[in-house]
Amino acid sequence: MRLRLRRPSPVVLDGRILAGLRMKPWTPAGPIPSVFEFAQACGHAAALVDAAGRRLKVRVVAVLYLGSRIFAGAGEGPARFGVLLHARRAVAAGHYDLDVADGRLAYLNDVPVAAVPRALVRKLGGNLHFRVG
């Protein structure tokens, strides 16, 4: 019997192609999850929760490398890294809460989510993203 292993998706993708997009990084009042915590959540189901309490199913696809600051201190200068999400249905850009299903990340409040440009969706494998300050 031969065992076929699925080729795992990359956990970190080069997101510098999104650098031209103007968006504010997400910087919560409390501690910011590290790049490692987001990396552990990659591949897991999650939900974006809007202001009305509706849950929109998404999957955490990858961490986006945005430049040399991936391990820098939180809230100092430009965003440290991004997080790529994939939603099956269309989701409008805006502020959502993010709830990762298996509890690998704490419930994240007021995350500014933006759409990935259509030309890059297939290349990156996700259609939504946000930046972490």
PDB file of C-alpha atoms in Angstrom:
ATOM      1  CA  MET A   1       0.000   0.000   0.000  1.00  0.00           C
ATOM      2  CA  ARG A   2       1.249   3.434  -0.900  1.00  0.00           C
ATOM      3  CA  LEU A   3       0.526   6.419   1.286  1.00  0.00           C
ATOM      4  CA  ARG A   4      -0.070   9.678  -0.543  1.00  0.00           C
ATOM      5  CA  LEU A   5       0.597  12.787   1.478  1.00  0.00           C
ATOM      6  CA  ARG A   6      -1.114  16.031   0.620  1.00  0.00           C
ATOM      7  CA  ARG A   7       1.313  18.758  -0.205  1.00  0.00           C
ATOM      8  CA  PRO A   8       0.810  21.308   2.573  1.00  0.00           C
ATOM      9  CA  SER A   9       0.067  24.895   1.690  1.00  0.00           C
ATOM     10  CA  PRO A  10       2.759  27.403   2.575  1.00  0.00           C
ATOM     11  CA  VAL A  11       2.214  29.102   5.932  1.00  0.00           C
ATOM     12  CA  VAL A  12       3.980  32.345   4.998  1.00  0.00           C
ATOM     13  CA  LEU A  13       3.485  34.007   1.621  1.00  0.00           C
ATOM     14  CA  ASP A  14       5.211  37.026   0.120  1.00  0.00           C
ATOM     15  CA  GLY A  15       2.617  39.765   0.562  1.00  0.00           C
ATOM     16  CA  ARG A  16       4.782  42.647  -0.611  1.00  0.00           C
ATOM     17  CA  ILE A  17       2.681  42.759  -3.794  1.00  0.00           C
ATOM     18  CA  LEU A  18      -0.088  44.183  -1.569  1.00  0.00           C
ATOM     19  CA  ALA A  19       2.176  46.909  -0.184  1.00  0.00           C
ATOM     20  CA  GLY A  20       0.694  49.565  -2.473  1.00  0.00           C
ATOM     21  CA  LEU A  21      -2.750  49.189  -0.920  1.00  0.00           C
ATOM     22  CA  ARG A  22      -3.475  51.826   1.694  1.00  0.00           C
ATOM     23  CA  MET A  23      -4.954  50.333   4.819  1.00  0.00           C
ATOM     24  CA  LYS A  24      -4.517  50.860   8.519  1.00  0.00           C
ATOM     25  CA  PRO A  25      -2.942  48.054  10.493  1.00  0.00           C
ATOM     26  CA  TRP A  26      -5.010  46.359  13.186  1.00  0.00           C
ATOM     27  CA  THR A  27      -3.666  47.277  16.596  1.00  0.00           C
ATOM     28  CA  PRO A  28      -5.906  46.143  19.470  1.00  0.00           C
ATOM     29  CA  ALA A  29      -5.980  47.665  22.945  1.00  0.00           C
ATOM     30  CA  GLY A  30      -4.653  44.433  24.463  1.00  0.00           C
ATOM     31  CA  PRO A  31      -1.733  42.234  23.444  1.00  0.00           C
ATOM     32  CA  ILE A  32      -1.344  41.579  19.728  1.00  0.00           C
ATOM     33  CA  PRO A  33      -1.049  37.910  18.722  1.00  0.00           C
ATOM     34  CA  SER A  34       2.378  37.061  17.378  1.00  0.00           C
ATOM     35  CA  VAL A  35       3.170  35.898  13.875  1.00  0.00           C
ATOM     36  CA  PHE A  36       3.581  32.394  15.326  1.00  0.00           C
ATOM     37  CA  GLU A  37       0.044  32.367  16.756  1.00  0.00           C
ATOM     38  CA  PHE A  38      -1.392  33.366  13.380  1.00  0.00           C
ATOM     39  CA  ALA A  39       0.809  30.754  11.659  1.00  0.00           C
ATOM     40  CA  GLN A  40      -0.635  28.027  13.907  1.00  0.00           C
ATOM     41  CA  ALA A  41      -4.145  29.091  12.891  1.00  0.00           C
ATOM     42  CA  CYS A  42      -3.384  28.694   9.158  1.00  0.00           C
ATOM     43  CA  GLY A  43      -5.663  26.184   7.481  1.00  0.00           C
ATOM     44  CA  HIS A  44      -8.309  26.405  10.191  1.00  0.00           C
ATOM     45  CA  ALA A  45     -11.910  27.482   9.816  1.00  0.00           C
ATOM     46  CA  ALA A  46     -12.922  30.819  11.275  1.00  0.00           C
ATOM     47  CA  ALA A  47     -15.772  33.295  11.173  1.00  0.00           C
ATOM     48  CA  LEU A  48     -15.962  37.005  10.578  1.00  0.00           C
ATOM     49  CA  VAL A  49     -18.643  38.442  12.857  1.00  0.00           C
ATOM     50  CA  ASP A  50     -20.244  41.686  11.683  1.00  0.00           C
ATOM     51  CA  ALA A  51     -21.833  44.396  13.845  1.00  0.00           C
ATOM     52  CA  ALA A  52     -25.241  42.691  13.596  1.00  0.00           C
ATOM     53  CA  GLY A  53     -23.793  39.410  14.919  1.00  0.00           C
ATOM     54  CA  ARG A  54     -23.934  37.531  11.587  1.00  0.00           C
ATOM     55  CA  ARG A  55     -21.154  34.983  11.178  1.00  0.00           C
ATOM     56  CA  LEU A  56     -19.477  34.731   7.761  1.00  0.00           C
ATOM     57  CA  LYS A  57     -17.438  31.574   7.250  1.00  0.00           C
ATOM     58  CA  VAL A  58     -13.781  32.067   6.301  1.00  0.00           C
ATOM     59  CA  ARG A  59     -10.565  30.076   6.475  1.00  0.00           C
ATOM     60  CA  VAL A  60      -7.201  31.403   7.654  1.00  0.00           C
ATOM     61  CA  VAL A  61      -4.984  30.785   4.633  1.00  0.00           C
ATOM     62  CA  ALA A  62      -1.543  32.226   5.394  1.00  0.00           C
ATOM     63  CA  VAL A  63       0.570  34.874   7.038  1.00  0.00           C
ATOM     64  CA  LEU A  64       1.681  37.601   4.621  1.00  0.00           C
ATOM     65  CA  TYR A  65       5.266  38.818   4.771  1.00  0.00           C
ATOM     66  CA  LEU A  66       5.121  42.595   4.207  1.00  0.00           C
ATOM     67  CA  GLY A  67       8.782  43.469   4.640  1.00  0.00           C
ATOM     68  CA  SER A  68      11.543  43.259   7.190  1.00  0.00           C
ATOM     69  CA  ARG A  69       9.407  44.104  10.265  1.00  0.00           C
ATOM     70  CA  ILE A  70       7.691  40.737  10.816  1.00  0.00           C
ATOM     71  CA  PHE A  71       9.188  40.357  14.320  1.00  0.00           C
ATOM     72  CA  ALA A  72       9.287  44.072  15.259  1.00  0.00           C
ATOM     73  CA  GLY A  73       7.542  45.522  18.288  1.00  0.00           C
ATOM     74  CA  ALA A  74       3.798  46.052  17.998  1.00  0.00           C
ATOM     75  CA  GLY A  75       2.471  49.496  17.163  1.00  0.00           C
ATOM     76  CA  GLU A  76       5.834  50.904  16.067  1.00  0.00           C
ATOM     77  CA  GLY A  77       5.692  52.116  12.483  1.00  0.00           C
ATOM     78  CA  PRO A  78       4.056  50.297   9.559  1.00  0.00           C
ATOM     79  CA  ALA A  79       2.302  46.948   9.811  1.00  0.00           C
ATOM     80  CA  ARG A  80       4.455  43.996  10.813  1.00  0.00           C
ATOM     81  CA  PHE A  81       2.690  41.293   8.775  1.00  0.00           C
ATOM     82  CA  GLY A  82      -0.640  40.490   7.172  1.00  0.00           C
ATOM     83  CA  VAL A  83      -3.110  37.647   7.447  1.00  0.00           C
ATOM     84  CA  LEU A  84      -4.744  36.148   4.353  1.00  0.00           C
ATOM     85  CA  LEU A  85      -8.291  34.800   4.591  1.00  0.00           C
ATOM     86  CA  HIS A  86     -10.526  32.982   2.129  1.00  0.00           C
ATOM     87  CA  ALA A  87     -14.297  33.438   2.119  1.00  0.00           C
ATOM     88  CA  ARG A  88     -16.511  31.369  -0.192  1.00  0.00           C
ATOM     89  CA  ARG A  89     -19.123  34.121  -0.402  1.00  0.00           C
ATOM     90  CA  ALA A  90     -18.492  37.775  -1.181  1.00  0.00           C
ATOM     91  CA  VAL A  91     -17.674  39.764   1.941  1.00  0.00           C
ATOM     92  CA  ALA A  92     -17.673  43.555   1.977  1.00  0.00           C
ATOM     93  CA  ALA A  93     -14.604  45.345   3.271  1.00  0.00           C
ATOM     94  CA  GLY A  94     -15.040  46.706   6.770  1.00  0.00           C
ATOM     95  CA  HIS A  95     -14.478  46.051  10.450  1.00  0.00           C
ATOM     96  CA  TYR A  96     -15.263  42.563  11.759  1.00  0.00           C
ATOM     97  CA  ASP A  97     -14.509  40.425  14.766  1.00  0.00           C
ATOM     98  CA  LEU A  98     -12.523  37.282  13.928  1.00  0.00           C
ATOM     99  CA  ASP A  99     -13.285  34.021  15.707  1.00  0.00           C
ATOM    100  CA  VAL A 100     -10.987  31.088  14.882  1.00  0.00           C
ATOM    101  CA  ALA A 101     -12.946  27.864  15.376  1.00  0.00           C
ATOM    102  CA  ASP A 102     -10.425  25.738  17.257  1.00  0.00           C
ATOM    103  CA  GLY A 103      -9.442  28.438  19.731  1.00  0.00           C
ATOM    104  CA  ARG A 104      -5.849  28.769  18.548  1.00  0.00           C
ATOM    105  CA  LEU A 105      -6.300  32.529  18.681  1.00  0.00           C
ATOM    106  CA  ALA A 106      -8.252  34.607  21.142  1.00  0.00           C
ATOM    107  CA  TYR A 107     -11.396  36.291  19.811  1.00  0.00           C
ATOM    108  CA  LEU A 108     -10.123  39.310  17.830  1.00  0.00           C
ATOM    109  CA  ASN A 109     -12.180  42.515  17.943  1.00  0.00           C
ATOM    110  CA  ASP A 110     -12.614  45.255  15.328  1.00  0.00           C
ATOM    111  CA  VAL A 111     -10.295  43.872  12.646  1.00  0.00           C
ATOM    112  CA  PRO A 112     -10.204  46.034   9.467  1.00  0.00           C
ATOM    113  CA  VAL A 113     -10.631  43.495   6.654  1.00  0.00           C
ATOM    114  CA  ALA A 114     -10.056  44.461   3.010  1.00  0.00           C
ATOM    115  CA  ALA A 115     -10.478  42.624  -0.271  1.00  0.00           C
ATOM    116  CA  VAL A 116      -7.487  41.268  -2.162  1.00  0.00           C
ATOM    117  CA  PRO A 117      -7.420  42.697  -5.719  1.00  0.00           C
ATOM    118  CA  ARG A 118      -9.060  40.253  -8.162  1.00  0.00           C
ATOM    119  CA  ALA A 119      -5.862  39.853 -10.166  1.00  0.00           C
ATOM    120  CA  LEU A 120      -4.062  38.501  -7.080  1.00  0.00           C
ATOM    121  CA  VAL A 121      -6.743  36.209  -5.607  1.00  0.00           C
ATOM    122  CA  ARG A 122      -5.702  33.144  -7.595  1.00  0.00           C
ATOM    123  CA  LYS A 123      -1.996  33.787  -7.039  1.00  0.00           C
ATOM    124  CA  LEU A 124      -2.288  34.207  -3.255  1.00  0.00           C
ATOM    125  CA  GLY A 125      -5.123  31.752  -2.640  1.00  0.00           C
ATOM    126  CA  GLY A 126      -7.265  34.087  -0.552  1.00  0.00           C
ATOM    127  CA  ASN A 127      -9.681  36.909  -1.202  1.00  0.00           C
ATOM    128  CA  LEU A 128      -9.524  38.913   2.060  1.00  0.00           C
ATOM    129  CA  HIS A 129      -6.678  40.201   4.180  1.00  0.00           C
ATOM    130  CA  PHE A 130      -5.807  42.429   7.080  1.00  0.00           C
ATOM    131  CA  ARG A 131      -2.595  43.872   8.441  1.00  0.00           C
ATOM    132  CA  VAL A 132      -1.375  43.411  11.974  1.00  0.00           C
ATOM    133  CA  GLY A 133       0.358  46.402  13.603  1.00  0.00           C
TER     134      GLY A 133
END
